[in-house]
mmCIF file of C-alpha atoms in Angstrom:
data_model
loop_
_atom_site.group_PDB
_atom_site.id
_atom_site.type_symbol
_atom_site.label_atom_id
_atom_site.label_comp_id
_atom_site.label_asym_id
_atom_site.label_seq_id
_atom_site.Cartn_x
_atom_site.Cartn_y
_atom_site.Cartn_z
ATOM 1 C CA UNK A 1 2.743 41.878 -29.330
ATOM 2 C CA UNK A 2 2.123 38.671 -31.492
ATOM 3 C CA UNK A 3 4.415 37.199 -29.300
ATOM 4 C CA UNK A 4 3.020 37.781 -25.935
ATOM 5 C CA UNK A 5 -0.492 37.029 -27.287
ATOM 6 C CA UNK A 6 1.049 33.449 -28.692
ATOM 7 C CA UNK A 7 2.447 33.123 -24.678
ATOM 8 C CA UNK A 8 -0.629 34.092 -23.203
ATOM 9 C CA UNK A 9 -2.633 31.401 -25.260
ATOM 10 C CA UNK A 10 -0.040 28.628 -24.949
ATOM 11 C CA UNK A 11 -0.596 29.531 -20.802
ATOM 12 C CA UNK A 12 -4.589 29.985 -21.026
ATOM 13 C CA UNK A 13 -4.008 26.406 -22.695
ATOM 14 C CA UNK A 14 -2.286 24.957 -20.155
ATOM 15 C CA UNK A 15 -4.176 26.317 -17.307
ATOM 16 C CA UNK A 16 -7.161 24.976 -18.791
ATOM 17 C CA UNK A 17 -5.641 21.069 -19.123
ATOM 18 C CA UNK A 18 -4.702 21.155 -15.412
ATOM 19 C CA UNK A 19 -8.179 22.490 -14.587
ATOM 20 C CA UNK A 20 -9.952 19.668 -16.843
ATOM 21 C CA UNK A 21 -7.042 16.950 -15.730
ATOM 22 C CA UNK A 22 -7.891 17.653 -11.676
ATOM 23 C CA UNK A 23 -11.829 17.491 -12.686
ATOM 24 C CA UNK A 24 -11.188 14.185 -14.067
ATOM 25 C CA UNK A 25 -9.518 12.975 -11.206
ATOM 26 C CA UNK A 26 -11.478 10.144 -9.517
ATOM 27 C CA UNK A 27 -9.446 8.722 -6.931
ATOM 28 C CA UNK A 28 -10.879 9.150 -3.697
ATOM 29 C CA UNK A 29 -9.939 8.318 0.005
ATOM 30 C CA UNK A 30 -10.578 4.960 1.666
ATOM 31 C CA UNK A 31 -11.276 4.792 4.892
ATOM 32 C CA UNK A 32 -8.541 2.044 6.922
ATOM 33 C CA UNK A 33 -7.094 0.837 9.751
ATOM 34 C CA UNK A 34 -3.870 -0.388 10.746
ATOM 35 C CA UNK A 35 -4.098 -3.834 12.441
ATOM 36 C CA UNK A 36 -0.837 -4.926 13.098
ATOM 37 C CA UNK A 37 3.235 -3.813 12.014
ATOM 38 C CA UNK A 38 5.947 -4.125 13.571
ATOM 39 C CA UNK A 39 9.889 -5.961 11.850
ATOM 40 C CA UNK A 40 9.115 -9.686 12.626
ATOM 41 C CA UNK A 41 7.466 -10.469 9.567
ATOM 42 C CA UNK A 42 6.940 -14.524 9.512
ATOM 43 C CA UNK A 43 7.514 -14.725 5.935
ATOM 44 C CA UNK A 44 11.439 -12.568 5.725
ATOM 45 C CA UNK A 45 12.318 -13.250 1.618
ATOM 46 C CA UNK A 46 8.814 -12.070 0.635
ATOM 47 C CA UNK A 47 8.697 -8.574 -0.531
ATOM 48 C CA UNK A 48 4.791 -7.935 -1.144
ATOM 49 C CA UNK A 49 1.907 -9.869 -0.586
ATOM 50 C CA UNK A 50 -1.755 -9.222 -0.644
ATOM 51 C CA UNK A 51 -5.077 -10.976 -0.373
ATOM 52 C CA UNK A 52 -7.703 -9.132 -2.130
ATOM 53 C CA UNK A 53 -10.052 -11.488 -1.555
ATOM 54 C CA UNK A 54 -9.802 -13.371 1.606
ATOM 55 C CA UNK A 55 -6.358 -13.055 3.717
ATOM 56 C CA UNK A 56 -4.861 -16.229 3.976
ATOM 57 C CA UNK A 57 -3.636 -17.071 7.551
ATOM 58 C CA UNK A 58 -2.064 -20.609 6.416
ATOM 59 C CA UNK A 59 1.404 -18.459 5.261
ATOM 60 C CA UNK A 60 1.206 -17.070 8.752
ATOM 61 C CA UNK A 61 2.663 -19.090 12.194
ATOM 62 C CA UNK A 62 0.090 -19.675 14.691
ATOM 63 C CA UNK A 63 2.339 -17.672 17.127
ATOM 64 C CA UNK A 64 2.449 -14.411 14.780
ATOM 65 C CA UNK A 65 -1.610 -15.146 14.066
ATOM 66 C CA UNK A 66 -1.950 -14.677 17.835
ATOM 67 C CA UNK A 67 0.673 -12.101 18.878
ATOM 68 C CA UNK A 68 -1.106 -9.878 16.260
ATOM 69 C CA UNK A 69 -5.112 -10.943 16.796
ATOM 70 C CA UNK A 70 -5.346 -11.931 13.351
ATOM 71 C CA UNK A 71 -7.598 -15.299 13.876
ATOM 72 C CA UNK A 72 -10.211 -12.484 15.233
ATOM 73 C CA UNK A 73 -13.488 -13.240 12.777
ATOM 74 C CA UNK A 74 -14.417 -9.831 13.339
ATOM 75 C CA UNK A 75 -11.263 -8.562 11.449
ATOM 76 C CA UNK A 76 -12.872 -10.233 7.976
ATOM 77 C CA UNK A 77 -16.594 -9.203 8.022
ATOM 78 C CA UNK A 78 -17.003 -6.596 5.331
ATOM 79 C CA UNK A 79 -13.858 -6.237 5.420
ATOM 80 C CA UNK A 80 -10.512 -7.077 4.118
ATOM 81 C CA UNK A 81 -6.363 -7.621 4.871
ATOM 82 C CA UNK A 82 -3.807 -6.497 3.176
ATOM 83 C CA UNK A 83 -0.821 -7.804 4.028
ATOM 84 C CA UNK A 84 2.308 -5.491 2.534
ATOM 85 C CA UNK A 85 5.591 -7.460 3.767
ATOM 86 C CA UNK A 86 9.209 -6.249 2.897
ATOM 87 C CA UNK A 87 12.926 -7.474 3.919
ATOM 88 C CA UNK A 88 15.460 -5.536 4.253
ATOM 89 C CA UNK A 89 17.796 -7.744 1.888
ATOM 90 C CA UNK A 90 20.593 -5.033 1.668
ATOM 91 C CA UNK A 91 20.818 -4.073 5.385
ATOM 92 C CA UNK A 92 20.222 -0.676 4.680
ATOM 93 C CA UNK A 93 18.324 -0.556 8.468
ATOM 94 C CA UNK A 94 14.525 -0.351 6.342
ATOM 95 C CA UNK A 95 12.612 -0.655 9.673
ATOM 96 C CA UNK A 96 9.155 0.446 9.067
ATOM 97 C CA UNK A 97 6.615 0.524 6.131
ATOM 98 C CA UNK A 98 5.142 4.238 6.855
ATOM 99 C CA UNK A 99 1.437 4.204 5.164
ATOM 100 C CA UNK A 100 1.183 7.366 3.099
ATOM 101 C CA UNK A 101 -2.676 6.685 1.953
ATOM 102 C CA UNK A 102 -5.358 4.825 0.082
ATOM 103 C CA UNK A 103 -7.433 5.932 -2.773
ATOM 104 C CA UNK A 104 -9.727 4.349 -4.922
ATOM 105 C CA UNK A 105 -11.591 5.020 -7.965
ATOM 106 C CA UNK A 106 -14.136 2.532 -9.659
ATOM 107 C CA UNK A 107 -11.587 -0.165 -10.864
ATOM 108 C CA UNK A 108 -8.805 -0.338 -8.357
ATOM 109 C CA UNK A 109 -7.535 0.503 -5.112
ATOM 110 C CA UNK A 110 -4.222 2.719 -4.889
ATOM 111 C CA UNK A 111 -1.982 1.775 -1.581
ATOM 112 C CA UNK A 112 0.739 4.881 -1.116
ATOM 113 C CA UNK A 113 3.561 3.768 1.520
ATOM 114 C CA UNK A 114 7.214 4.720 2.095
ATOM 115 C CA UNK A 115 9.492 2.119 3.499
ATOM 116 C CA UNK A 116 11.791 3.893 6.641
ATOM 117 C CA UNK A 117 14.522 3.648 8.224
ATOM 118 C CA UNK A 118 13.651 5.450 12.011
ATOM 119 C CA UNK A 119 16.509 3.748 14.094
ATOM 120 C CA UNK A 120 19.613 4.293 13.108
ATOM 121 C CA UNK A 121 20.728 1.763 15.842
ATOM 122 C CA UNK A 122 19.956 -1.240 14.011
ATOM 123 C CA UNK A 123 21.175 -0.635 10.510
ATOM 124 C CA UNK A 124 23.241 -3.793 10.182
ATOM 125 C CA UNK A 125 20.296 -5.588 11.356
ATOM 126 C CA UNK A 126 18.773 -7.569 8.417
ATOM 127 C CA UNK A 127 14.364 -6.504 9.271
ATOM 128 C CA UNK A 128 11.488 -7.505 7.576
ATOM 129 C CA UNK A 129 8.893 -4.887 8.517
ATOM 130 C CA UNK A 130 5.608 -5.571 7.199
ATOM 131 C CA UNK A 131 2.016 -3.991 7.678
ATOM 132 C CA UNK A 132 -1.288 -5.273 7.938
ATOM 133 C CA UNK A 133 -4.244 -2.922 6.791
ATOM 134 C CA UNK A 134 -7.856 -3.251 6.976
ATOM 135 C CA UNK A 135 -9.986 -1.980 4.020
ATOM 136 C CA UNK A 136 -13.668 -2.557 2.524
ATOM 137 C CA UNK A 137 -14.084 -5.235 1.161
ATOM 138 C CA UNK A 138 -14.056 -5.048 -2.426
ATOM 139 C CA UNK A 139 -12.760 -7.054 -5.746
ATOM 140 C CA UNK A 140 -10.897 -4.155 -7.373
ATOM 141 C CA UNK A 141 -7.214 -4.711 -8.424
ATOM 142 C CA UNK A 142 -4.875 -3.324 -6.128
ATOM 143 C CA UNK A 143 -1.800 -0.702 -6.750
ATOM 144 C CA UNK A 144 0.890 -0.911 -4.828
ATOM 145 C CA UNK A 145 2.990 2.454 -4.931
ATOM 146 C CA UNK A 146 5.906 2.256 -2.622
ATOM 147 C CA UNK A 147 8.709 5.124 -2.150
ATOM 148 C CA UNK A 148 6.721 7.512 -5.431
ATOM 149 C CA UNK A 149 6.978 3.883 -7.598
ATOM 150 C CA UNK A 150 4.931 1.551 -8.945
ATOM 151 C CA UNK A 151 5.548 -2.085 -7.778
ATOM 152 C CA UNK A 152 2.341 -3.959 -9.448
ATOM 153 C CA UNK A 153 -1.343 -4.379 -9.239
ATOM 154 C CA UNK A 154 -3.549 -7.430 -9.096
ATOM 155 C CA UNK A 155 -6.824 -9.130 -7.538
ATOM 156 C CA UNK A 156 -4.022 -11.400 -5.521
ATOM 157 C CA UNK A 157 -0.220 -10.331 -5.899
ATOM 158 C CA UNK A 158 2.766 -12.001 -4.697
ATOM 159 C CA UNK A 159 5.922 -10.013 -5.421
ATOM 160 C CA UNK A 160 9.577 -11.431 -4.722
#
């Protein structure tokens, strides 16, 4: 009986630190909007890069600035890029960088993706998918968590 009492308590204890854990919990969905993807990324060797606080056109060609509308003023007011870039170094046929979410809590933003590989037709292709996402504007450090891991956070991050 001293047993199952000891059990009991050890699972009333645990219960109770998920319950107080979830409570705690602060992250909260961000409203965004996809403004351009696609696998001709203008910048092919660079695995990450984002501009927390102004999105830097000069590291993009003219020609990708106006394929994907991204010299429109209306795209930056109250509002930010992020620019998540990734090449497929290994040929592995990585074609698309799936979104999964964004949460935020009072210090930083948290940016969930998966990177995919839907066409199974150009797998010895060497890609560089990449997607552009409009957010709030804000000056929180950013988390990049890509396939369940952590790549890095900062107010501007470049990642090779």
């Amino acid at each position: 009986m001293k047993n199952r009492m000891l059990l009991f308590s050890c699972l009333i204890g645990i219960v109770f630190s998920c319950k107080v854990f979830s409570q705690n919990d602060t992250l909260s969905a961000v409203d965004y909007k996809i403004i351009a993807h696609g696998t001709d990324s203008p910048i092919p060797n660079l695995q990450i890069v984002c501009f927390n606080k102004y999105f830097n056109k000069d590291y993009l060609s003219a020609d990708f600035r106006k394929k994907y509308n991204l010299d429109e003023e209306t795209l930056y007011k109250k509002k930010m890029l992020v620019q998540i870039f990734h090449s497929d170094k290994d040929k592995k046929g990585l074609d698309k960088i799936d979104l999964v979410g964004i949460e935020e809590d009072d210090k930083e933003f948290v940016i969930k993706y998966n990177i995919v590989n839907t066409n199974p037709d150009n797998d010895d292709s060497q890609l560089s998918p990449f997607l552009i996402i409009q957010v709030p504007k804000s000056k929180k450090k950013i988390k990049f968590i890509a396939d369940g891991v952590e790549l890095g956070q900062g107010t501007e991050v470049y990642v090779d």
